PDB file of C-alpha atoms in Angstrom:
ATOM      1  CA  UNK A  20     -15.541  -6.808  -8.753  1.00  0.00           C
ATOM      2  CA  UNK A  21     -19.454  -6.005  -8.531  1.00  0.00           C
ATOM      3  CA  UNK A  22     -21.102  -9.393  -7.571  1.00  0.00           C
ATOM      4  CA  UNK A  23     -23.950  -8.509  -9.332  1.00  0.00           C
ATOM      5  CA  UNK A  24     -22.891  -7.460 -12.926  1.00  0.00           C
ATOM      6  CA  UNK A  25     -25.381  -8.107 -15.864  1.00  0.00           C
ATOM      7  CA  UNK A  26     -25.211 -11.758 -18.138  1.00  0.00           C
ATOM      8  CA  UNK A  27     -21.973 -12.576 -16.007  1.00  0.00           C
ATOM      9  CA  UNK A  28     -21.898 -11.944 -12.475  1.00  0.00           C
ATOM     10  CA  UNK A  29     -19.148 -11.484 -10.782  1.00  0.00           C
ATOM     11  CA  UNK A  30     -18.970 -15.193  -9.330  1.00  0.00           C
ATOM     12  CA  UNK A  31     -18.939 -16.504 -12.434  1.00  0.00           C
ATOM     13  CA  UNK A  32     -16.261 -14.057 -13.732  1.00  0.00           C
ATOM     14  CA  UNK A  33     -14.167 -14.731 -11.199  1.00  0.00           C
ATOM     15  CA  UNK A  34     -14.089 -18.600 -11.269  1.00  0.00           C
ATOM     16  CA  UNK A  35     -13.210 -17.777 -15.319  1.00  0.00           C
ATOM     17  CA  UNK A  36     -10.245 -15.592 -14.682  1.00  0.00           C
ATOM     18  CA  UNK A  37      -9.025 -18.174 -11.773  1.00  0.00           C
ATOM     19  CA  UNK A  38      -9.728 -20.974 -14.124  1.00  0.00           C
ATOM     20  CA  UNK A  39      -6.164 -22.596 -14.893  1.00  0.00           C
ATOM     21  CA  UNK A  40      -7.337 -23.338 -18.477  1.00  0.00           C
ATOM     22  CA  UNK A  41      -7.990 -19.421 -19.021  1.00  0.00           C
ATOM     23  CA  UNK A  42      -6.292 -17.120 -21.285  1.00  0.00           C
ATOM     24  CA  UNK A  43      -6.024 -14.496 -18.826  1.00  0.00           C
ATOM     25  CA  UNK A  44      -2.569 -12.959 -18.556  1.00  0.00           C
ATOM     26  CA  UNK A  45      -2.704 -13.030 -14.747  1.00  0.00           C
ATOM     27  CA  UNK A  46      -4.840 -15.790 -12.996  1.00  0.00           C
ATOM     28  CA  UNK A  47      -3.822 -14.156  -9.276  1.00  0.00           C
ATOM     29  CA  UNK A  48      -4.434 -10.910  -9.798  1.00  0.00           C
ATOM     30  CA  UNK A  49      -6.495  -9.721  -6.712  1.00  0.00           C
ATOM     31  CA  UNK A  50     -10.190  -9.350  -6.790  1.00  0.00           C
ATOM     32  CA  UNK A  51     -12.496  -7.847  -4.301  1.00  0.00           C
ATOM     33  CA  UNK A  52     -15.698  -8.687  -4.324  1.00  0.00           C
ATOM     34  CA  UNK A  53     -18.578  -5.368  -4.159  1.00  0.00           C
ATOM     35  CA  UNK A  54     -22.218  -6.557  -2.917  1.00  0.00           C
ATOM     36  CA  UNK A  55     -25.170  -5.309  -1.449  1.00  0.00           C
ATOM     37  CA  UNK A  56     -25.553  -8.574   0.153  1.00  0.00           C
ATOM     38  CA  UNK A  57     -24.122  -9.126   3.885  1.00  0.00           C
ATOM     39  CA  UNK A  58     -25.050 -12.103   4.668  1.00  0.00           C
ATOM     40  CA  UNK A  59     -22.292 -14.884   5.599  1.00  0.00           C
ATOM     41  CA  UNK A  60     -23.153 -17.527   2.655  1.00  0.00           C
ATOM     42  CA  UNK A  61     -22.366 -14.525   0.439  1.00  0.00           C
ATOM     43  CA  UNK A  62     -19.157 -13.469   1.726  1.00  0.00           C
ATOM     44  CA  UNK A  63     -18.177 -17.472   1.584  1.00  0.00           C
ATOM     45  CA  UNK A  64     -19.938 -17.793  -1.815  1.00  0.00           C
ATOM     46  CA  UNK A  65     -17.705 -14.882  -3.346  1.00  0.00           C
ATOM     47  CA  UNK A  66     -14.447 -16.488  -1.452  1.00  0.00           C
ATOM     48  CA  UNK A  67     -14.875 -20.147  -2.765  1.00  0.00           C
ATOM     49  CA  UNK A  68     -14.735 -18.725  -6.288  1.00  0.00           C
ATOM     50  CA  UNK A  69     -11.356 -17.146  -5.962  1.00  0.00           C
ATOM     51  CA  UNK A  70     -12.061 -13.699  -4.657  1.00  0.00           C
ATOM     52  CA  UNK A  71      -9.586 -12.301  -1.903  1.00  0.00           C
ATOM     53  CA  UNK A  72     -11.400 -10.131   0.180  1.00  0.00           C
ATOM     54  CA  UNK A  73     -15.152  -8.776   0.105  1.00  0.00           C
ATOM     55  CA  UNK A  74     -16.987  -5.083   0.874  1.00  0.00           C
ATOM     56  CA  UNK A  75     -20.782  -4.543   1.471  1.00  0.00           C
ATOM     57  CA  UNK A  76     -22.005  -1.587  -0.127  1.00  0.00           C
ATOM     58  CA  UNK A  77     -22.643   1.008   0.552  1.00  0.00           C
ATOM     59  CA  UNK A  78     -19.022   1.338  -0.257  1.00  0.00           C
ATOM     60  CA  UNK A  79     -16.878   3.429   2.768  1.00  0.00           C
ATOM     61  CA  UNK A  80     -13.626   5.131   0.564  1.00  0.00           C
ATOM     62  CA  UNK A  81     -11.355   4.363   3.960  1.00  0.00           C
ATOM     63  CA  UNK A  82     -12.421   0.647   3.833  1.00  0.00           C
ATOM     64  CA  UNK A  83     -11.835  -0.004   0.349  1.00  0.00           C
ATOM     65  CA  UNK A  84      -8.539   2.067   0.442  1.00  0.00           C
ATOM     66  CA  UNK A  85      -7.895  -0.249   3.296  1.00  0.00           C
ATOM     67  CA  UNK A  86      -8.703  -3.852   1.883  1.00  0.00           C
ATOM     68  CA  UNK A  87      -7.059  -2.464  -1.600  1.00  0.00           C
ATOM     69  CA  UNK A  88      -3.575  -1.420   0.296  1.00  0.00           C
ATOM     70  CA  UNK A  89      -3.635  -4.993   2.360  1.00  0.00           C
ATOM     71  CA  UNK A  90      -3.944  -7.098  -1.011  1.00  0.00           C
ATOM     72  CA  UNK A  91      -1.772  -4.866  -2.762  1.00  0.00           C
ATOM     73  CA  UNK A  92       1.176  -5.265  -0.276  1.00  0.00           C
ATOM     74  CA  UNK A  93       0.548  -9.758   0.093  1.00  0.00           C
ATOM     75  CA  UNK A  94       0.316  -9.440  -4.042  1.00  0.00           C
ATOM     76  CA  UNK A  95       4.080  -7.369  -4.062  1.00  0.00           C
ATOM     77  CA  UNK A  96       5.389 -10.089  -1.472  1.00  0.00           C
ATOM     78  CA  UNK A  97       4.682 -12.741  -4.244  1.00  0.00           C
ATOM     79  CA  UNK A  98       6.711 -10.700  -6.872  1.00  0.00           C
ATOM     80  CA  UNK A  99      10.413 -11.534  -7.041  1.00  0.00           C
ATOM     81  CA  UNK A 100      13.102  -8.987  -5.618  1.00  0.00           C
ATOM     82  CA  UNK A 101      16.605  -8.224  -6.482  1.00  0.00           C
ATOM     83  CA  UNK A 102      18.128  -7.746  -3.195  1.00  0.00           C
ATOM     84  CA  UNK A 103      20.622  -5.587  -4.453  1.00  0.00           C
ATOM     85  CA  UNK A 104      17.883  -3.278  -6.191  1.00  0.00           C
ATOM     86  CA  UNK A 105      16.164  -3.238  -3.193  1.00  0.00           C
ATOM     87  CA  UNK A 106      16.900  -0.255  -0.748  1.00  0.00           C
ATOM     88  CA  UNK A 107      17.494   3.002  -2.234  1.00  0.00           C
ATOM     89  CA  UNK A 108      19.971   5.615  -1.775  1.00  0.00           C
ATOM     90  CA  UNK A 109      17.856   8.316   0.296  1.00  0.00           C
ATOM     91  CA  UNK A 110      20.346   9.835   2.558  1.00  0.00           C
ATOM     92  CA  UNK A 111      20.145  12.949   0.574  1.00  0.00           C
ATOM     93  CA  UNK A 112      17.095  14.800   0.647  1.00  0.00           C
ATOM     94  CA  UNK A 113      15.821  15.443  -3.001  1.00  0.00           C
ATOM     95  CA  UNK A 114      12.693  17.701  -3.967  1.00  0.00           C
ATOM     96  CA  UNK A 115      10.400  17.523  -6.213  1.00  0.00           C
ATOM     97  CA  UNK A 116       8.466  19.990  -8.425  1.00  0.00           C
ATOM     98  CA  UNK A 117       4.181  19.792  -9.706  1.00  0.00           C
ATOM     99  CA  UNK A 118       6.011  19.633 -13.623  1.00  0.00           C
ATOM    100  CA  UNK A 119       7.787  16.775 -12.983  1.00  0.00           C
ATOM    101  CA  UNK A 120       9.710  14.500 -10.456  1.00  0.00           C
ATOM    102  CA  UNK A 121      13.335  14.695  -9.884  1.00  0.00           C
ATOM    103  CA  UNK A 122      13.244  11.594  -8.042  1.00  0.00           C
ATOM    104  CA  UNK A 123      10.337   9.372  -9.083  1.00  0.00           C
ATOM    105  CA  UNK A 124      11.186   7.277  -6.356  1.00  0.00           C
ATOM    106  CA  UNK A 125       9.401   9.643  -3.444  1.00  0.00           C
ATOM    107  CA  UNK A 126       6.630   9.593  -5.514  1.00  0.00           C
ATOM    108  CA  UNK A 127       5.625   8.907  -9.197  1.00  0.00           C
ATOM    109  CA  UNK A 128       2.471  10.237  -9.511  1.00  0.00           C
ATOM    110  CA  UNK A 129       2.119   8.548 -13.406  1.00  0.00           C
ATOM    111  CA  UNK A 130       2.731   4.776 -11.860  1.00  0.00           C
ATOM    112  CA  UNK A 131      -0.143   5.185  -8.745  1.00  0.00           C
ATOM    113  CA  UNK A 132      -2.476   6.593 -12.001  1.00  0.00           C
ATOM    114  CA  UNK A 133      -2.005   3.452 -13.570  1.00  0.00           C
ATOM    115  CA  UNK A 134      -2.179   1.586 -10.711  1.00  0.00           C
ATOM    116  CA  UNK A 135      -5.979   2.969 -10.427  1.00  0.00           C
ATOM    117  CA  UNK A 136      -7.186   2.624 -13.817  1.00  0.00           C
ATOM    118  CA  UNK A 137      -5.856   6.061 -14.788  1.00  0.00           C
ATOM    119  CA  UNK A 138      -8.892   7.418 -12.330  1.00  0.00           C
ATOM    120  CA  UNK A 139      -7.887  10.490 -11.271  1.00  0.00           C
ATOM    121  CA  UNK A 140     -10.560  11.364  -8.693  1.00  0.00           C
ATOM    122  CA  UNK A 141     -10.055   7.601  -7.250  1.00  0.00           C
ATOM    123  CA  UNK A 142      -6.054   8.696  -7.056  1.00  0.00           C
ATOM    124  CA  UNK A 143      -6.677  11.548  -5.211  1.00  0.00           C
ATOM    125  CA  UNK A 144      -8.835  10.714  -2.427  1.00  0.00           C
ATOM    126  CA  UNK A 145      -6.182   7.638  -1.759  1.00  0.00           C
ATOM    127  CA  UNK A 146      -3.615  10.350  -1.155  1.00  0.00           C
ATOM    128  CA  UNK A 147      -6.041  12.822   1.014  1.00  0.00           C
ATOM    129  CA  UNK A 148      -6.769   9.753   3.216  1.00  0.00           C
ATOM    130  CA  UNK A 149      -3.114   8.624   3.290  1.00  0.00           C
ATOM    131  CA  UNK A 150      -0.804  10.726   5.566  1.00  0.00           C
ATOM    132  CA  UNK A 151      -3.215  10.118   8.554  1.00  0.00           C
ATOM    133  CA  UNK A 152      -2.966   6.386   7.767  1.00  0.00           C
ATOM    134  CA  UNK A 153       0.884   6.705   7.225  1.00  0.00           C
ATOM    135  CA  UNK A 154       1.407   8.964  10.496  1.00  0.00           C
ATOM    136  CA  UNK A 155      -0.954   6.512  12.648  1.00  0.00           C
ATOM    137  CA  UNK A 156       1.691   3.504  11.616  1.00  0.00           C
ATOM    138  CA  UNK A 157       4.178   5.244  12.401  1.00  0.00           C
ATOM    139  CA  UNK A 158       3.277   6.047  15.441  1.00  0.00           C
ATOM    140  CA  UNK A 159       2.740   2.820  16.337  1.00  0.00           C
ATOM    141  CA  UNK A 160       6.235   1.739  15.001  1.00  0.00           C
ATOM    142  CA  UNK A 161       7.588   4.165  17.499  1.00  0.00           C
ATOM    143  CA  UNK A 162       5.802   2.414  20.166  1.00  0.00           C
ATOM    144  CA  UNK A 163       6.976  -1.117  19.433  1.00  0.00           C
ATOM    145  CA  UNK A 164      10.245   0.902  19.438  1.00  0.00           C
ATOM    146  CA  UNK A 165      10.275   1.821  23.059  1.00  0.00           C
ATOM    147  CA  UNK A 166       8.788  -1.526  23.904  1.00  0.00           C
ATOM    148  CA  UNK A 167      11.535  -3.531  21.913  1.00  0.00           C
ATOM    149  CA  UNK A 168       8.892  -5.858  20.603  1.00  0.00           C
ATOM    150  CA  UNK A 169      11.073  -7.205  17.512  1.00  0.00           C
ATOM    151  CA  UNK A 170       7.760  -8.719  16.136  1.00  0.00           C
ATOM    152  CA  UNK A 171       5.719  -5.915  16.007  1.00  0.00           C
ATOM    153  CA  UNK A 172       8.163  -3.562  14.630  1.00  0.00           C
ATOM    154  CA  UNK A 173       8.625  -5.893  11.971  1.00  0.00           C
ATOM    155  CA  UNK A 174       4.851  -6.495  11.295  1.00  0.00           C
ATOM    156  CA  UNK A 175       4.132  -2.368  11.490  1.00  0.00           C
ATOM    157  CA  UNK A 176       7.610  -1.664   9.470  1.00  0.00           C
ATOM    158  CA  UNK A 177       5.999  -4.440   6.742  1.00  0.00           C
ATOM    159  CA  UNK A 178       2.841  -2.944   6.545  1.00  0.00           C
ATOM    160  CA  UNK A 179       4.051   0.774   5.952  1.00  0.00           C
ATOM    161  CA  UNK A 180       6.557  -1.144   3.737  1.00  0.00           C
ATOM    162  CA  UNK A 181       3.888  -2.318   1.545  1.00  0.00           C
ATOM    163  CA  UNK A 182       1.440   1.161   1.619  1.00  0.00           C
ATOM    164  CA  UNK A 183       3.978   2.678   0.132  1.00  0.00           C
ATOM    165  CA  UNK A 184       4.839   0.377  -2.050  1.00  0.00           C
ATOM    166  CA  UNK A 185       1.312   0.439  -3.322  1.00  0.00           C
ATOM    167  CA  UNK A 186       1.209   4.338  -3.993  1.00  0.00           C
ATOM    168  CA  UNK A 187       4.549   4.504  -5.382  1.00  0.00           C
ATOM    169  CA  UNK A 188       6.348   6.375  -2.616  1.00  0.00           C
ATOM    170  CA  UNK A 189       9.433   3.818  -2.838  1.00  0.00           C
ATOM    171  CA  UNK A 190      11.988   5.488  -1.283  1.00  0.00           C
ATOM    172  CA  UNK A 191       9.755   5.802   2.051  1.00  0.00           C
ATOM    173  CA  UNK A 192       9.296   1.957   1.467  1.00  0.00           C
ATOM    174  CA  UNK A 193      12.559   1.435   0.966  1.00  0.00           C
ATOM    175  CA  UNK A 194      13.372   2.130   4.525  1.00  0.00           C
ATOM    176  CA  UNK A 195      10.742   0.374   6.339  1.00  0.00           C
ATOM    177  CA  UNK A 196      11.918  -2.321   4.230  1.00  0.00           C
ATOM    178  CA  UNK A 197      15.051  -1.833   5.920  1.00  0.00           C
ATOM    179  CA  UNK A 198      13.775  -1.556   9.713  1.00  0.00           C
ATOM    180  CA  UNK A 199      11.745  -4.686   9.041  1.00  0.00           C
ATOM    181  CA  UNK A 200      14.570  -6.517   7.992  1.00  0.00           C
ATOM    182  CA  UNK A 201      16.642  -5.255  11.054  1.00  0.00           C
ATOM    183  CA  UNK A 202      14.097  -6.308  13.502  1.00  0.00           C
ATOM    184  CA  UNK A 203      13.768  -9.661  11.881  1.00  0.00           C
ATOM    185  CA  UNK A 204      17.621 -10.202  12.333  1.00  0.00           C
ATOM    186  CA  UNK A 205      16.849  -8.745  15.839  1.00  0.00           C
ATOM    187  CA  UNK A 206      19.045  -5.962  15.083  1.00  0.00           C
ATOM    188  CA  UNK A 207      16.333  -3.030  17.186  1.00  0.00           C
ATOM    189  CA  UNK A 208      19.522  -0.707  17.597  1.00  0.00           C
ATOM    190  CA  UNK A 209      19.730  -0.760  13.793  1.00  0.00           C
ATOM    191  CA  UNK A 210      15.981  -0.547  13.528  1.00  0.00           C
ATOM    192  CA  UNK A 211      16.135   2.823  15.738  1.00  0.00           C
ATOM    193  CA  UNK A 212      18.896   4.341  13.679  1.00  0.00           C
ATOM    194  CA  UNK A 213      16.557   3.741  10.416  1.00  0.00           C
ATOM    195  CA  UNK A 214      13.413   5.248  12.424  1.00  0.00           C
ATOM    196  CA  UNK A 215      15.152   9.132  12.018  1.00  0.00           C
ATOM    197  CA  UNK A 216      15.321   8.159   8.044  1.00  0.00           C
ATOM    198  CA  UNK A 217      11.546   6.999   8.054  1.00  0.00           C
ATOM    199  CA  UNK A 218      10.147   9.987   9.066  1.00  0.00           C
ATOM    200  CA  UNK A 219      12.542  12.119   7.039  1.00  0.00           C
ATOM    201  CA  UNK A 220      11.315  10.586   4.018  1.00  0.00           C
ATOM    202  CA  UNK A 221       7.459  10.379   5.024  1.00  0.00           C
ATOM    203  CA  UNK A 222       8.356  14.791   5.709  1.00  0.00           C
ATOM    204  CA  UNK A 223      10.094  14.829   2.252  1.00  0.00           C
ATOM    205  CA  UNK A 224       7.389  12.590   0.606  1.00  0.00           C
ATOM    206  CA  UNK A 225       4.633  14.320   2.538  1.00  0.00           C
ATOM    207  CA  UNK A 226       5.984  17.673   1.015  1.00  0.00           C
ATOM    208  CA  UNK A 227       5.847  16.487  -2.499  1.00  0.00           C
ATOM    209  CA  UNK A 228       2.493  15.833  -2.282  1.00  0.00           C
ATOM    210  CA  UNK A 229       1.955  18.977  -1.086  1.00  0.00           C
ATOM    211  CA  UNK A 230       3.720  21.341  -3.711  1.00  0.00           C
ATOM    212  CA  UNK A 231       1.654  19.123  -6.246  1.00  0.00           C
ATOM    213  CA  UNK A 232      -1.753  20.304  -3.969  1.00  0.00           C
ATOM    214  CA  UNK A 233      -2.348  16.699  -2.816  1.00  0.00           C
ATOM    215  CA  UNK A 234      -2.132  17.057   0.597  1.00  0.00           C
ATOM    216  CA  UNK A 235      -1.261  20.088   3.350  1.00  0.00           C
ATOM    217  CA  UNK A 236       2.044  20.005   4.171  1.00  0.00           C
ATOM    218  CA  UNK A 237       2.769  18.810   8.001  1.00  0.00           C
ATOM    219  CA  UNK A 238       5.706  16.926   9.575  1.00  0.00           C
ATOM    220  CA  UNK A 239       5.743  14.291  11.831  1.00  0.00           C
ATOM    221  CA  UNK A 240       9.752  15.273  12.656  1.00  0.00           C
ATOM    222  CA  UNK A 241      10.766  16.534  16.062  1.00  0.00           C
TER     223      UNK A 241
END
């Protein structure tokens, strides 16, 4: 939301689509408030009227793509989940052509679209910038791993949970749904198991992207 929109700015806009009396369809969707302003009292000003999160322009794509994928992943948390819906089957490997998917679930290019406002340029830089962002949480999953720390696999195995949540690569999130919910039980042999699955489907999902020209194709895969 730009702050500083003509006749209503985006204060005011805000405080109308949180008001509880509005029509709008959905009070809590998230809103990020865009200045050119920096200064403290503006940040707080934008926050007291319902916004979640704030950027100071001039805009930086890998901060925005980062504050986006944060209130993307609290706002799916709220949403309510049938457990039995929840993990996928992706023990077998499926592929996917640039025509069409034959598993939307690695990645449906049409739902991330819509997701952005049908903006296609917007859709692609998230996915250029992605796979590093992916591969560095990883990573750092595969620490916690070797440390045993049960929280932070769970925190690290969350957030990866909810990136790819947010860019439709479900089957990925799937199974770091799956190692977060291990290491919350405290089950890190489980969790381990489930780390060989992870990276297959960040390879398989990180070839999709790349027979669709989204991406170069790399593996993170021993």
């Amino acid at each position: 939301m730009d702050v500083q929109m003509p006749e209503i700015d985006g204060v005011e806009a805000t405080k109308m689509i949180r008001d509880p009396v509005s029509e709008v369809r959905n009070r809590n969707i998230p809103i990020i408030a865009i200045t050119a302003h920096a200064m403290n009292d503006d940040r707080q000003g934008c926050l007291d009227a319902g916004m979640n999160a704030y950027i100071s322009k001039p805009i930086q794509p890998e901060e925005l793509y980062r504050v986006i994928s944060y209130e993307l992943s609290l706002a799916s948390d709220q949403l309510p989940v049938n457990n039995e819906q929840v993990i996928a089957d992706s023990s077998s490997p499926t592929t996917m052509t640039s025509d069409n998917c034959t598993d939307k679930r690695i990645f449906c290019r049409e739902e991330l679209l819509a997701r952005v406002g049908d903006n296609e340029s917007f859709c692609q830089n998230i996915l250029k910038q992605l796979p590093k962002h992916l591969q560095d949480e990883i990573e750092k999953l595969k620490a916690d791993m070797n440390e045993n720390d049960a929280k932070r696999i769970r925190m690290n195995a969350h957030t990866i949970k909810g990136t790819a949540s947010n860019v439709a690569a479900h089957r990925l999130s799937d199974v770091a749904y799956e190692i977060e919910i291990a290491a919350k039980k405290g089950e890190l042999d489980k969790a381990r198991l489930l780390m060989d699955k992870l990276e297959q489907e960040y390879d398989i999902f990180l070839s999709v992207l790349a027979d669709i020209g989204l991406t170069e194709q790399i593996s993170i895969c021993s």
